[in-house]
Amino acid sequence: MANIHQVAKHAGVSVATVSRVLNGQDTVTPKTRIKVEAAIKQFNYEPSMLGRNLRNSESRLLLVLIPKISNPFYSEIINGIETTAIKNGYNIILCETDSKPERENIYFDLVRNKMTDGIISMDPAVNVESLTKLAESYSIIQCSEYVVDSGIPYVTIDNEEAAYKAVKHLLKIGHSKIALMNSDERYLYARQRELGYRKALKEQNIVVNEDWIYYTQELGFENGQQAMRKILMQDEKPTAVFAVSDLLAIGALKELNSRGLKVPEEMALIGFDKIEFSNMTQPTLTTVAQPMYKMGTVAANMLINKIKGEYVDNVILDHELVIRESTLG
Amino acid sequence: MANIHQVAKHAGVSVATVSRVLNGQDTVTPKTRIKVEAAIKQFNYEPSMLGRNLRNSESRLLLVLIPKISNPFYSEIINGIETTAIKNGYNIILCETDSKPERENIYFDLVRNKMTDGIISMDPAVNVESLTKLAESYSIIQCSEYVVDSGIPYVTIDNEEAAYKAVKHLLKIGHSKIALMNSDERYLYARQRELGYRKALKEQNIVVNEDWIYYTQELGFENGQQAMRKILMQDEKPTAVFAVSDLLAIGALKELNSRGLKVPEEMALIGFDKIEFSNMTQPTLTTVAQPMYKMGTVAANMLINKIKGEYVDNVILDHELVIRESTLG
DNA sequence: TATAAAGTTGAAAGCGGTTACATAATCGGA
DNA sequence: TCCGATTATGTAACCGCTTTCAACTTTATA
């Protein structure tokens, strides 16, 4: 493959001139520009990003750290990130951390090594100290999940309020025995949504039954199924369940369906995220919609601005309770 | 951030020696090695990949082109690719083509620009000529979907055989009026699976009813729903449907469920891919399992070998018909 | 002890671009 | 027509690393 020298030689100009043509600078005479462009075309020349990036000490790559690629919640965010990145001349390199610190650490090296210009982290709970230290020297944005008081900018929604509204809705349609199907407490969103759950109940002077709060290790269908199984084994059963993820809710629904329990009549159900699947279930799932795509675009823009050296503020996006069949009065 | 010169200066050695230590060469005296390592630690030095890659003219990045990130079928493949890449000291840069040639072309530049060392393409139908031309100069592997006779190595399954088996199963449990819910004919897998469908019917001397073959533009739930709606509008209705994707099948199932039609009693249903969600539906979905993760690892290994300059052969992986409730006799 | 062989280290040339600075070419006005 | 101002182009340093080759040390051998 040709390099800039060959093009320059063939066009009868210096490499500087070729570089100027390449970068669309206006200090080049139309005549020479045409000569250079002809040589470029003839050689089928493509400038090497490796050389350019080294000189400019930037990679034009954004590192996106995502806990689990199979969770549709994240795919939508990634979509938003990628589109925005491309629009700004960046590409994304996507890495799945599986919520494992050791894996995350490997990826952190990519920014230390100048392989990427910045990081969007969606699972910073993993490596709080490393991350905050890293953020002192590099551009980092937190998306959806974040470390409180870390000083690292984040974009997210008001999880407590969202959970509050969801439970409130259950109360409004007549439920008072409401279980919480939570994920792991190490996640901020889990703690925040639990707060919202407790707040809504407390407001109605309902004492929280601690036996009705379930924690799952991961966010998978099976975890939801299992949790629902446990709920159904209780002596006193709730009449409604608020799950902090559609994946859990769908698993729970599966369990209810296969036992022939009617939803919402015998058990109402609310999920979280509004992933596409949530509208394909029988019955369709009431859920809290997060603006996933938007969140991705915002995160990407924040990161790009941060890389430019601008000051970046936290962003709280709107959410919306989407009422569907699983909570029909 | 420190560079190799500062480290060298501080350690009282040349940059060459630091580089040798960095790359674990054995021609360095333990004494100097210790000096250098101390300096590295003291400066918190991390070698720049930009410099290293330029010198080595490699990027240690693999480009993965995927039509739609939200399709769980691809997420699993990506998983396999990423794990294998990491294991071999590569990272992946993931790009969604949305099956759009113009978008794909942008990404092709990444390899022309030396930004990535090779490509795994999952949607090569888009840009056949560009791709084959590109493959002359760069390392490319096709995964799942491929261009016949392009000479570009691929890993896939036997789609015709898989479809044949699926339809055969429907025949065996007594169906003879079987519709095909296909995706777009521009996809090879679509054509191959249709062949399998036709073959199975022909074998039983059943004349294919062309009105029972549906093509959808995209692979989404809505497309499946719509197709099923059309099927149900027919005067003579089939009693079973073979869909070439779980997403279509799930959409179709949704339509059947919401009309109160019993599956499999009034309409049997088979999907394709065995995405996780296919086991969450009511009833659960019979489907053809593809070894997605495996396919990803194989594709990544093939690409890495290709980059190394080795000869790489095509691979056909196994598939398996998973019989579940939607086709219970 | 002298000398060849083996083992360490350093100097410097790239890898492929960008850009500050110097120089050459062009232009306008007296 | 000539000269200074402006504009176009070239020269060369540099980005941060790897690696060849030469030079220098050490070790083994006679």
XYZ file of C-alpha atoms (C1' of nucleotides) in Angstrom:
718
model
C 0.000 0.000 0.000
C 1.203 3.409 -0.934
C 2.277 5.976 1.602
C 2.306 9.730 1.529
C 5.844 9.901 0.187
C 5.085 7.968 -2.945
C 2.048 10.080 -3.602
C 4.083 13.230 -3.101
C 6.833 12.053 -5.368
C 4.465 11.049 -8.107
C 2.596 14.308 -7.901
C 5.846 16.214 -7.937
C 5.173 17.965 -4.655
C 6.271 17.613 -1.044
C 4.622 15.437 1.556
C 3.508 18.582 3.324
C 1.420 19.560 0.351
C -0.144 16.141 0.127
C -0.955 16.340 3.805
C -2.553 19.710 3.272
C -4.713 18.382 0.472
C -5.653 15.433 2.627
C -6.788 17.681 5.420
C -8.641 20.050 3.158
C -6.555 23.085 3.951
C -7.272 26.092 1.768
C -3.726 27.216 1.226
C -3.282 24.950 -1.751
C -3.513 26.140 -5.320
C -6.284 24.459 -7.312
C -3.709 23.383 -9.838
C -1.531 21.506 -7.366
C -4.556 20.198 -5.550
C -5.708 18.559 -8.750
C -2.266 17.070 -9.343
C -2.217 15.638 -5.837
C -5.723 14.316 -6.027
C -4.888 12.585 -9.272
C -1.884 10.910 -7.687
C -3.971 9.865 -4.702
C -6.543 8.318 -6.936
C -3.976 6.637 -9.110
C -2.247 5.020 -6.163
C -5.522 4.266 -4.502
C -3.940 5.878 -1.533
C -5.577 5.919 1.898
C -3.818 7.802 4.674
C -2.818 5.673 7.612
C -4.645 6.538 10.778
C -1.802 5.025 12.704
C 0.590 7.708 11.526
C -1.914 10.503 11.795
C -3.056 9.474 15.225
C 0.460 9.167 16.538
C 1.254 12.655 15.392
C -1.963 14.085 16.773
C -1.772 11.856 19.803
C -5.376 10.850 19.564
C -6.976 7.635 18.422
C -10.464 8.821 17.541
C -11.736 5.755 19.336
C -14.127 5.705 22.260
C -14.123 2.797 24.653
C -17.568 1.614 25.691
C -17.660 -0.637 28.721
C -20.828 -2.601 29.023
C -21.679 -5.282 31.566
C -23.586 -7.574 29.286
C -24.081 -7.245 25.597
C -27.031 -9.604 25.541
C -29.161 -7.276 27.610
C -31.272 -5.360 25.092
C -31.245 -2.383 27.396
C -27.601 -1.865 26.552
C -27.907 -2.556 22.846
C -30.147 0.440 22.463
C -27.736 2.661 24.358
C -24.861 1.443 22.236
C -26.856 2.322 19.196
C -27.122 5.884 20.361
C -23.470 6.058 21.274
C -22.298 4.671 17.971
C -24.407 6.943 15.840
C -23.208 9.999 17.715
C -19.617 8.839 17.649
C -19.629 8.330 13.888
C -21.212 11.703 13.393
C -18.248 13.244 15.188
C -15.583 11.244 13.448
C -15.118 8.710 16.180
C -15.582 4.977 16.314
C -16.396 2.888 19.315
C -14.631 -0.077 20.660
C -17.017 -2.154 22.633
C -16.001 -4.290 25.560
C -18.059 -6.476 27.784
C -16.952 -6.432 31.397
C -19.373 -9.026 32.652
C -19.188 -6.942 35.832
C -15.802 -8.458 36.529
C -13.122 -6.093 37.895
C -10.236 -8.019 36.379
C -11.761 -7.750 32.955
C -12.514 -4.112 33.378
C -8.921 -3.479 34.361
C -7.670 -4.904 31.105
C -9.861 -2.488 29.247
C -8.739 0.457 31.314
C -5.318 -0.096 29.815
C -6.720 0.827 26.443
C -7.034 4.414 27.507
C -3.773 4.412 29.423
C -2.119 3.114 26.286
C -3.602 5.884 24.196
C -5.534 3.311 22.258
C -8.766 5.122 23.031
C -9.454 8.754 23.751
C -12.012 8.213 26.468
C -14.390 5.849 28.203
C -18.116 5.505 28.595
C -18.646 3.208 31.522
C -21.990 1.603 32.226
C -20.954 -0.486 35.143
C -18.630 1.560 37.297
C -19.702 -0.097 40.509
C -17.080 -2.665 39.753
C -13.883 -0.760 40.233
C -14.670 2.417 42.046
C -11.151 3.385 43.100
C -9.471 2.524 39.816
C -12.116 4.409 37.939
C -11.935 7.584 39.983
C -8.171 7.559 39.804
C -8.290 7.000 36.072
C -10.712 9.866 35.698
C -8.080 12.252 37.018
C -5.984 11.738 33.926
C -8.455 10.640 31.288
C -11.882 11.519 29.943
C -14.577 9.328 31.382
C -18.349 9.482 31.379
C -20.707 7.284 33.322
C -23.879 6.150 31.664
C -26.988 4.916 33.456
C -25.115 3.555 36.459
C -22.691 5.818 38.313
C -20.526 6.282 41.350
C -21.928 8.921 43.645
C -19.612 11.842 44.444
C -16.920 10.526 42.160
C -16.828 13.772 40.275
C -17.109 11.797 37.046
C -19.925 13.198 34.905
C -22.880 10.926 34.350
C -26.112 10.648 32.442
C -28.943 8.685 33.978
C -32.583 8.850 34.998
C -34.146 9.468 38.390
C -34.373 5.859 39.468
C -35.966 6.498 42.816
C -38.697 8.604 41.321
C -39.287 6.082 38.555
C -39.652 3.206 41.002
C -41.829 5.348 43.188
C -44.179 6.036 40.310
C -44.337 2.378 39.346
C -45.256 1.223 42.829
C -47.614 4.133 43.198
C -49.429 2.876 40.148
C -49.801 -0.562 41.714
C -51.184 1.007 44.858
C -53.606 3.085 42.858
C -55.131 0.087 41.129
C -55.763 -1.461 44.500
C -52.719 -3.488 45.449
C -51.229 -3.243 48.877
C -49.252 -6.471 48.982
C -46.422 -5.601 46.647
C -43.167 -7.500 46.329
C -39.902 -6.085 45.041
C -37.793 -8.148 42.701
C -34.501 -6.356 42.900
C -31.085 -7.071 41.484
C -27.924 -6.921 43.541
C -27.532 -4.209 46.149
C -24.087 -3.362 44.890
C -25.748 -1.526 42.038
C -26.738 2.017 42.692
C -29.892 1.756 40.613
C -30.931 -1.210 42.712
C -30.588 0.776 45.905
C -32.302 3.802 44.419
C -35.228 1.845 43.082
C -35.644 0.126 46.416
C -35.800 3.549 48.036
C -38.567 4.556 45.649
C -40.421 1.342 46.422
C -40.172 1.924 50.151
C -41.148 5.541 49.841
C -44.321 4.745 47.945
C -45.385 2.150 50.469
C -44.509 4.285 53.440
C -46.591 7.112 52.068
C -49.608 4.842 52.295
C -48.585 3.711 55.771
C -47.956 0.240 54.503
C -45.297 -1.594 56.445
C -42.755 -3.145 54.121
C -42.707 -6.905 54.385
C -38.989 -7.669 54.174
C -39.776 -11.204 53.055
C -41.151 -9.756 49.884
C -37.908 -8.194 48.806
C -35.818 -10.441 46.597
C -32.337 -9.917 45.338
C -31.019 -11.645 42.264
C -27.398 -12.148 41.383
C -27.789 -11.374 37.738
C -30.291 -9.993 35.296
C -31.470 -12.994 33.368
C -34.759 -14.661 32.611
C -33.898 -17.548 34.919
C -33.248 -15.207 37.801
C -36.726 -13.795 37.409
C -38.204 -17.252 37.182
C -36.437 -18.411 40.295
C -37.391 -15.340 42.261
C -41.011 -15.800 41.296
C -40.834 -19.391 42.368
C -39.693 -18.276 45.794
C -42.417 -15.696 45.966
C -45.023 -18.337 45.244
C -43.664 -20.524 48.003
C -44.408 -17.925 50.655
C -47.283 -18.484 53.028
C -48.562 -15.006 52.577
C -48.221 -14.090 48.955
C -48.129 -10.620 47.452
C -50.639 -9.674 44.766
C -48.230 -7.633 42.733
C -44.528 -7.604 41.893
C -42.339 -4.727 40.866
C -39.236 -6.009 39.102
C -36.288 -3.694 38.490
C -35.673 -5.126 35.043
C -37.838 -6.323 32.194
C -35.680 -9.413 31.961
C -36.579 -10.374 35.522
C -40.222 -9.511 34.944
C -40.364 -11.618 31.810
C -38.847 -14.563 33.645
C -41.344 -14.056 36.437
C -44.183 -13.887 33.960
C -43.018 -17.106 32.396
C -43.208 -18.802 35.759
C -46.679 -17.470 36.423
C -47.915 -18.450 32.989
C -46.585 -21.948 33.187
C -48.350 -22.409 36.509
C -51.540 -21.158 34.990
C -51.717 -18.135 37.236
C -53.536 -15.251 35.615
C -51.746 -11.958 35.127
C -52.809 -9.379 36.215
C -55.815 -10.926 37.984
C -53.893 -13.160 40.343
C -50.611 -11.328 40.178
C -49.858 -7.931 38.722
C -46.418 -7.266 37.314
C -44.275 -4.274 36.435
C -40.906 -4.326 34.757
C -38.287 -1.724 34.014
C -36.543 -0.463 30.848
C -39.182 -1.037 28.192
C -37.132 -3.358 26.089
C -38.824 -4.513 22.917
C -39.618 -7.956 24.285
C -41.765 -6.418 26.977
C -44.431 -5.812 24.389
C -44.316 -9.357 23.032
C -45.254 -11.172 26.189
C -48.685 -12.478 27.005
C -49.936 -10.308 28.646
C -47.878 -7.314 27.623
C -45.738 -5.898 30.353
C -46.248 -2.635 32.170
C -42.822 -1.086 32.482
C -40.842 2.063 33.083
C -39.482 3.401 29.819
C -35.930 4.666 29.810
C -34.754 6.787 26.882
C -32.003 4.365 26.029
C -31.052 5.680 22.629
C -31.098 9.237 23.881
C -28.983 8.250 26.833
C -26.420 6.855 24.439
C -26.290 9.987 22.326
C -26.023 12.191 25.381
C -23.248 10.077 26.875
C -21.289 10.158 23.623
C -21.663 13.901 23.288
C -20.610 14.409 26.870
C -17.518 12.314 26.346
C -16.546 14.067 23.149
C -16.896 17.423 24.846
C -14.884 16.198 27.774
C -12.137 15.079 25.438
C -12.147 18.539 23.911
C -11.491 19.839 27.376
C -14.866 21.414 27.931
C -16.681 21.327 31.229
C -19.389 18.690 31.294
C -22.418 18.627 33.549
C -24.433 15.663 34.773
C -27.651 14.951 32.921
C -30.836 13.428 34.263
C -33.140 12.224 31.515
C -36.870 11.702 31.674
C -38.541 8.385 32.200
C -42.117 7.309 31.708
C -44.399 4.695 33.144
C -45.910 2.675 30.316
C -49.068 0.983 31.462
C -49.938 -2.196 29.629
C -51.846 -5.389 30.264
C -49.878 -6.812 33.172
C -51.332 -4.174 35.496
C -54.755 -3.646 34.034
C -57.043 -2.607 36.893
C 2.188 11.177 30.694
C 5.702 9.886 30.521
C 7.191 8.510 27.354
C 9.887 5.990 26.753
C 12.618 8.635 26.603
C 11.996 9.931 30.073
C 11.977 6.437 31.453
C 15.215 5.673 29.659
C 16.859 8.841 30.873
C 15.818 8.276 34.431
C 16.991 4.691 34.384
C 20.260 5.749 32.850
C 19.850 3.502 29.810
C 18.864 3.926 26.172
C 15.340 3.773 24.845
C 16.267 0.585 23.094
C 16.877 -1.105 26.421
C 13.593 0.127 27.832
C 11.848 -1.203 24.774
C 13.531 -4.549 25.302
C 12.375 -4.707 28.883
C 8.881 -3.739 27.790
C 8.761 -6.541 25.299
C 10.233 -9.096 27.630
C 13.313 -9.786 25.587
C 15.847 -11.989 27.313
C 18.969 -10.147 26.235
C 18.746 -7.742 29.148
C 20.862 -8.133 32.260
C 18.829 -8.617 35.423
C 20.539 -5.607 36.910
C 19.511 -3.217 34.153
C 16.101 -4.796 33.933
C 15.501 -3.949 37.562
C 16.666 -0.395 37.048
C 14.322 0.014 34.121
C 11.404 -1.552 35.863
C 11.898 0.758 38.792
C 11.829 3.763 36.500
C 8.730 2.469 34.786
C 6.975 2.072 38.073
C 8.115 5.412 39.346
C 6.800 7.250 36.302
C 3.711 5.118 36.179
C 4.637 4.638 32.597
C 2.401 2.869 30.103
C 3.736 2.367 26.596
C 1.713 4.056 23.897
C 0.046 1.659 21.566
C -0.080 4.394 18.995
C 3.688 4.429 18.720
C 4.053 0.709 18.957
C 1.361 0.023 16.417
C 2.740 2.501 13.946
C 6.129 0.893 14.160
C 4.725 -2.614 13.884
C 2.135 -1.495 11.398
C -0.645 -3.328 13.123
C -3.460 -2.102 15.296
C -4.390 -5.236 17.195
C -7.981 -4.330 16.521
C -10.550 -6.462 14.740
C -13.467 -4.835 13.019
C -16.781 -6.609 13.526
C -19.542 -5.609 11.141
C -22.963 -6.531 12.348
C -26.286 -5.682 10.742
C -28.246 -5.069 13.917
C -26.933 -5.048 17.409
C -30.363 -5.479 18.936
C -30.788 -8.927 17.436
C -29.796 -11.337 20.225
C -28.529 -13.751 17.621
C -25.640 -11.402 16.972
C -24.945 -10.541 20.597
C -24.044 -14.137 21.286
C -21.729 -14.279 18.308
C -20.050 -11.073 19.391
C -19.531 -12.593 22.775
C -17.605 -15.426 21.238
C -15.600 -13.125 19.016
C -14.650 -10.806 21.834
C -13.539 -13.525 24.203
C -11.346 -15.097 21.547
C -9.952 -11.739 20.481
C -8.940 -10.794 24.009
C -7.340 -14.153 24.506
C -5.117 -13.426 21.515
C -4.260 -9.890 22.446
C -6.788 -8.229 20.174
C -9.744 -6.020 20.835
C -12.810 -5.629 18.734
C -14.332 -2.557 17.325
C -17.971 -3.119 16.730
C -19.933 -1.399 14.023
C -23.555 -1.681 13.077
C -24.170 -1.535 9.357
C -27.935 -1.635 9.502
C -27.523 -3.459 6.187
C -26.792 -0.140 4.567
C -24.014 -0.122 1.934
C -23.059 3.491 2.559
C -22.535 2.790 6.228
C -20.590 -0.345 5.533
C -18.316 1.601 3.202
C -17.374 3.993 5.965
C -16.317 1.077 8.085
C -14.311 -0.499 5.311
C -12.095 2.554 5.522
C -11.042 1.470 8.971
C -9.098 -1.400 7.531
C -7.840 0.602 4.564
C -6.621 3.179 7.041
C -4.776 0.571 9.040
C -7.042 1.270 11.951
C -7.990 -2.388 12.152
C -6.097 -5.490 11.161
C -9.037 -7.377 9.703
C -12.794 -7.697 9.378
C -15.434 -10.148 10.444
C -18.454 -9.416 8.329
C -21.882 -10.764 9.158
C -23.777 -9.051 6.433
C -21.739 -9.188 3.270
C -24.745 -9.298 0.998
C -24.679 -5.568 1.132
C -21.562 -4.721 -0.786
C -20.469 -7.765 -2.648
C -18.035 -6.131 -5.066
C -16.431 -3.826 -2.530
C -16.008 -6.691 -0.154
C -14.402 -9.081 -2.585
C -12.091 -6.361 -3.810
C -11.182 -5.466 -0.258
C -10.480 -9.097 0.506
C -7.698 -9.084 -2.056
C -5.649 -6.745 0.088
C -6.954 -7.320 3.601
C -7.903 -10.130 5.949
C -11.613 -10.754 5.964
C -13.790 -13.513 7.351
C -17.491 -13.976 6.777
C -19.601 -15.154 9.651
C -23.028 -16.778 9.326
C -23.939 -14.993 6.112
C -21.553 -15.152 3.172
C -21.019 -14.453 -0.489
C -20.831 -17.639 -2.504
C -17.684 -18.154 -4.547
C -16.134 -14.974 -3.244
C -13.117 -16.851 -2.041
C -13.485 -15.154 1.324
C -13.427 -17.767 4.094
C -16.628 -18.184 6.061
C -18.089 -19.962 9.044
C -21.753 -20.842 8.968
C -24.227 -23.674 9.342
C -25.990 -25.742 6.727
C -29.063 -23.573 6.377
C -30.801 -25.679 3.785
C -30.436 -28.812 5.833
C -31.578 -27.036 8.986
C -34.697 -25.702 7.338
C -35.325 -29.064 5.783
C -35.241 -30.709 9.185
C -37.549 -28.145 10.695
C -40.178 -28.541 7.999
C -39.731 -32.293 8.077
C -40.611 -32.187 11.742
C -43.818 -30.317 10.980
C -44.692 -32.893 8.348
C -43.999 -35.703 10.738
C -46.414 -34.419 13.354
C -49.120 -34.339 10.736
C -49.013 -30.954 9.082
C -49.186 -30.608 5.354
C -50.287 -27.022 5.043
C -47.095 -25.259 6.008
C -46.326 -21.609 5.406
C -42.869 -20.098 5.160
C -42.174 -16.804 6.879
C -38.968 -15.760 5.197
C -36.883 -12.636 5.375
C -35.607 -10.846 2.307
C -34.420 -12.875 -0.663
C -31.252 -10.822 -0.892
C -29.939 -12.818 2.027
C -28.290 -16.078 1.243
C -29.627 -17.773 4.340
C -33.124 -16.786 3.268
C -32.679 -18.446 -0.096
C -31.050 -21.494 1.405
C -33.734 -21.993 4.008
C -36.401 -21.618 1.382
C -34.676 -24.361 -0.579
C -34.806 -26.621 2.459
C -38.463 -25.826 2.933
C -39.263 -26.653 -0.659
C -37.206 -29.785 -0.597
C -39.012 -31.173 2.439
C -42.410 -30.523 0.903
C -41.450 -31.875 -2.473
C -40.232 -35.050 -0.885
C -43.759 -35.650 0.341
C -45.197 -34.704 -3.016
C -46.788 -31.647 -1.547
C -47.157 -28.815 -4.001
C -45.851 -25.596 -2.570
C -48.560 -22.999 -2.235
C -46.757 -19.824 -3.284
C -49.314 -17.744 -1.425
C -47.958 -19.197 1.768
C -44.502 -17.833 1.331
C -44.005 -14.470 2.934
C -41.041 -12.166 2.741
C -40.346 -9.549 5.335
C -38.175 -6.495 4.898
C -36.536 -6.726 8.284
C -36.201 -9.062 11.195
C -38.351 -7.486 13.854
C -41.282 -8.518 15.979
C -43.596 -6.260 14.016
C -42.601 -7.916 10.770
C -43.591 -11.275 12.209
C -46.846 -9.877 13.490
C -47.703 -8.332 10.162
C -46.850 -11.456 8.240
C -49.022 -13.537 10.528
C -51.844 -11.073 10.053
C -51.596 -11.591 6.317
C -51.528 -15.326 6.751
C -54.688 -15.210 8.790
C -56.410 -13.183 6.113
C -55.996 -15.920 3.551
C -59.002 -17.935 2.510
C -57.198 -21.178 2.834
C -55.023 -21.002 5.878
C -51.970 -23.090 6.689
C -51.863 -25.073 9.919
C -48.196 -24.475 10.592
C -45.624 -21.776 9.982
C -41.878 -22.067 9.685
C -40.239 -18.722 10.377
C -36.598 -18.147 9.475
C -35.970 -16.170 12.647
C -37.096 -16.402 16.242
C -37.870 -12.707 16.144
C -40.381 -13.249 13.356
C -41.791 -16.311 15.077
C -42.228 -14.434 18.332
C -44.024 -11.623 16.556
C -46.220 -14.170 14.838
C -46.940 -15.884 18.125
C -47.901 -12.570 19.637
C -50.441 -12.069 16.877
C -51.882 -15.547 17.335
C -52.070 -15.157 21.099
C -53.791 -11.836 20.969
C -56.417 -13.293 18.647
C -56.943 -16.146 21.012
C -55.719 -18.735 18.553
C -54.210 -21.765 20.248
C -50.633 -22.720 19.511
C -49.850 -25.423 18.483
C -53.432 -26.736 18.234
C -54.687 -24.215 15.713
C -51.328 -23.173 14.367
C -47.948 -24.781 14.906
C -44.858 -22.591 14.827
C -41.136 -23.020 14.388
C -38.497 -20.335 14.705
C -34.796 -20.190 13.999
C -31.699 -19.306 16.083
C -32.731 -20.355 19.582
C -32.362 -16.960 21.124
C -32.944 -16.966 24.863
C -36.291 -15.311 24.611
C -37.635 -18.181 22.538
C -37.924 -20.158 25.749
C -39.855 -17.425 27.546
C -42.824 -17.271 25.261
C -46.145 -18.893 25.936
C -46.008 -21.549 24.541
C -42.265 -22.011 24.261
C -40.928 -21.944 20.753
C -39.627 -24.846 18.753
C -36.563 -23.568 16.977
C -33.342 -24.457 15.208
C -30.387 -23.917 17.492
C -27.320 -22.301 15.991
C -24.038 -22.468 17.918
C -23.748 -18.710 18.068
C -20.992 -18.411 20.625
C -18.980 -21.106 18.921
C -19.453 -19.420 15.608
C -17.999 -16.264 17.091
C -14.936 -17.995 18.471
C -14.352 -19.826 15.218
C -14.696 -16.644 13.179
C -12.257 -14.799 15.416
C -9.712 -17.601 15.266
C -10.028 -17.784 11.516
C -9.449 -14.072 11.189
C -6.439 -14.086 13.480
C -4.910 -16.923 11.517
C -5.627 -15.129 8.290
C -3.896 -12.035 9.597
C -0.908 -14.168 10.452
C -0.859 -15.182 6.823
C -1.993 -18.748 7.304
C -4.368 -20.510 4.970
C -7.891 -20.599 6.332
C -10.606 -23.052 5.404
C -14.353 -22.631 5.481
C -16.172 -24.099 8.474
C -19.680 -25.510 8.657
C -20.917 -25.835 12.215
C -23.629 -28.115 13.524
C -27.177 -27.078 14.168
C -29.933 -28.757 16.109
C -33.696 -28.793 16.030
C -35.008 -27.996 19.506
C -38.548 -29.233 19.883
C -40.658 -27.329 22.360
C -44.296 -26.551 22.984
C -45.152 -24.658 19.821
C -45.029 -27.880 17.807
C -46.212 -30.431 20.316
C -47.959 -33.183 18.400
C 47.611 -13.915 29.460
C 45.905 -13.258 24.831
C 42.076 -13.904 21.946
C 37.910 -15.464 19.942
C 33.085 -16.033 21.019
C 29.063 -14.757 23.240
C 26.296 -11.504 25.536
C 24.731 -6.470 26.437
C 23.890 -2.063 25.247
C 23.406 2.223 22.489
C 22.917 5.097 18.239
C 20.087 5.911 14.761
C 16.905 4.867 11.178
C 12.485 4.191 10.312
C 6.946 3.528 10.719
C 3.460 7.520 8.187
C 1.821 11.210 9.008
C 1.427 16.879 10.680
C 3.068 21.410 11.108
C 6.284 25.394 12.407
C 9.294 27.735 9.939
C 11.906 29.073 5.946
C 11.839 29.943 1.221
C 10.074 30.681 -3.313
C 6.453 32.363 -6.247
C 2.848 35.542 -7.205
C 0.515 39.787 -6.988
C -0.678 44.761 -6.570
C 0.563 49.432 -6.513
C 3.748 53.349 -7.135
C 9.391 48.161 -14.087
C 10.492 47.338 -9.465
C 9.616 46.332 -4.613
C 7.177 44.922 -0.600
C 3.206 42.217 0.844
C 0.848 38.140 0.294
C 0.358 33.445 -0.782
C 1.968 28.759 -2.013
C 5.244 25.254 -1.285
C 9.164 22.787 0.663
C 12.313 21.346 4.545
C 12.820 19.105 8.518
C 11.586 18.150 13.193
C 8.611 15.478 15.720
C 4.924 12.044 17.637
C 6.583 7.187 20.633
C 7.961 3.195 19.722
C 10.936 -1.103 17.578
C 14.891 -3.014 15.639
C 19.176 -3.372 12.953
C 23.786 -2.858 13.293
C 27.818 -1.593 15.423
C 30.397 -1.083 19.615
C 31.460 -2.367 23.843
C 31.738 -6.018 27.881
C 32.091 -10.134 29.584
C 33.135 -14.974 29.406
C 35.371 -19.113 27.764
C 39.290 -21.265 25.678
C 43.959 -22.197 24.433
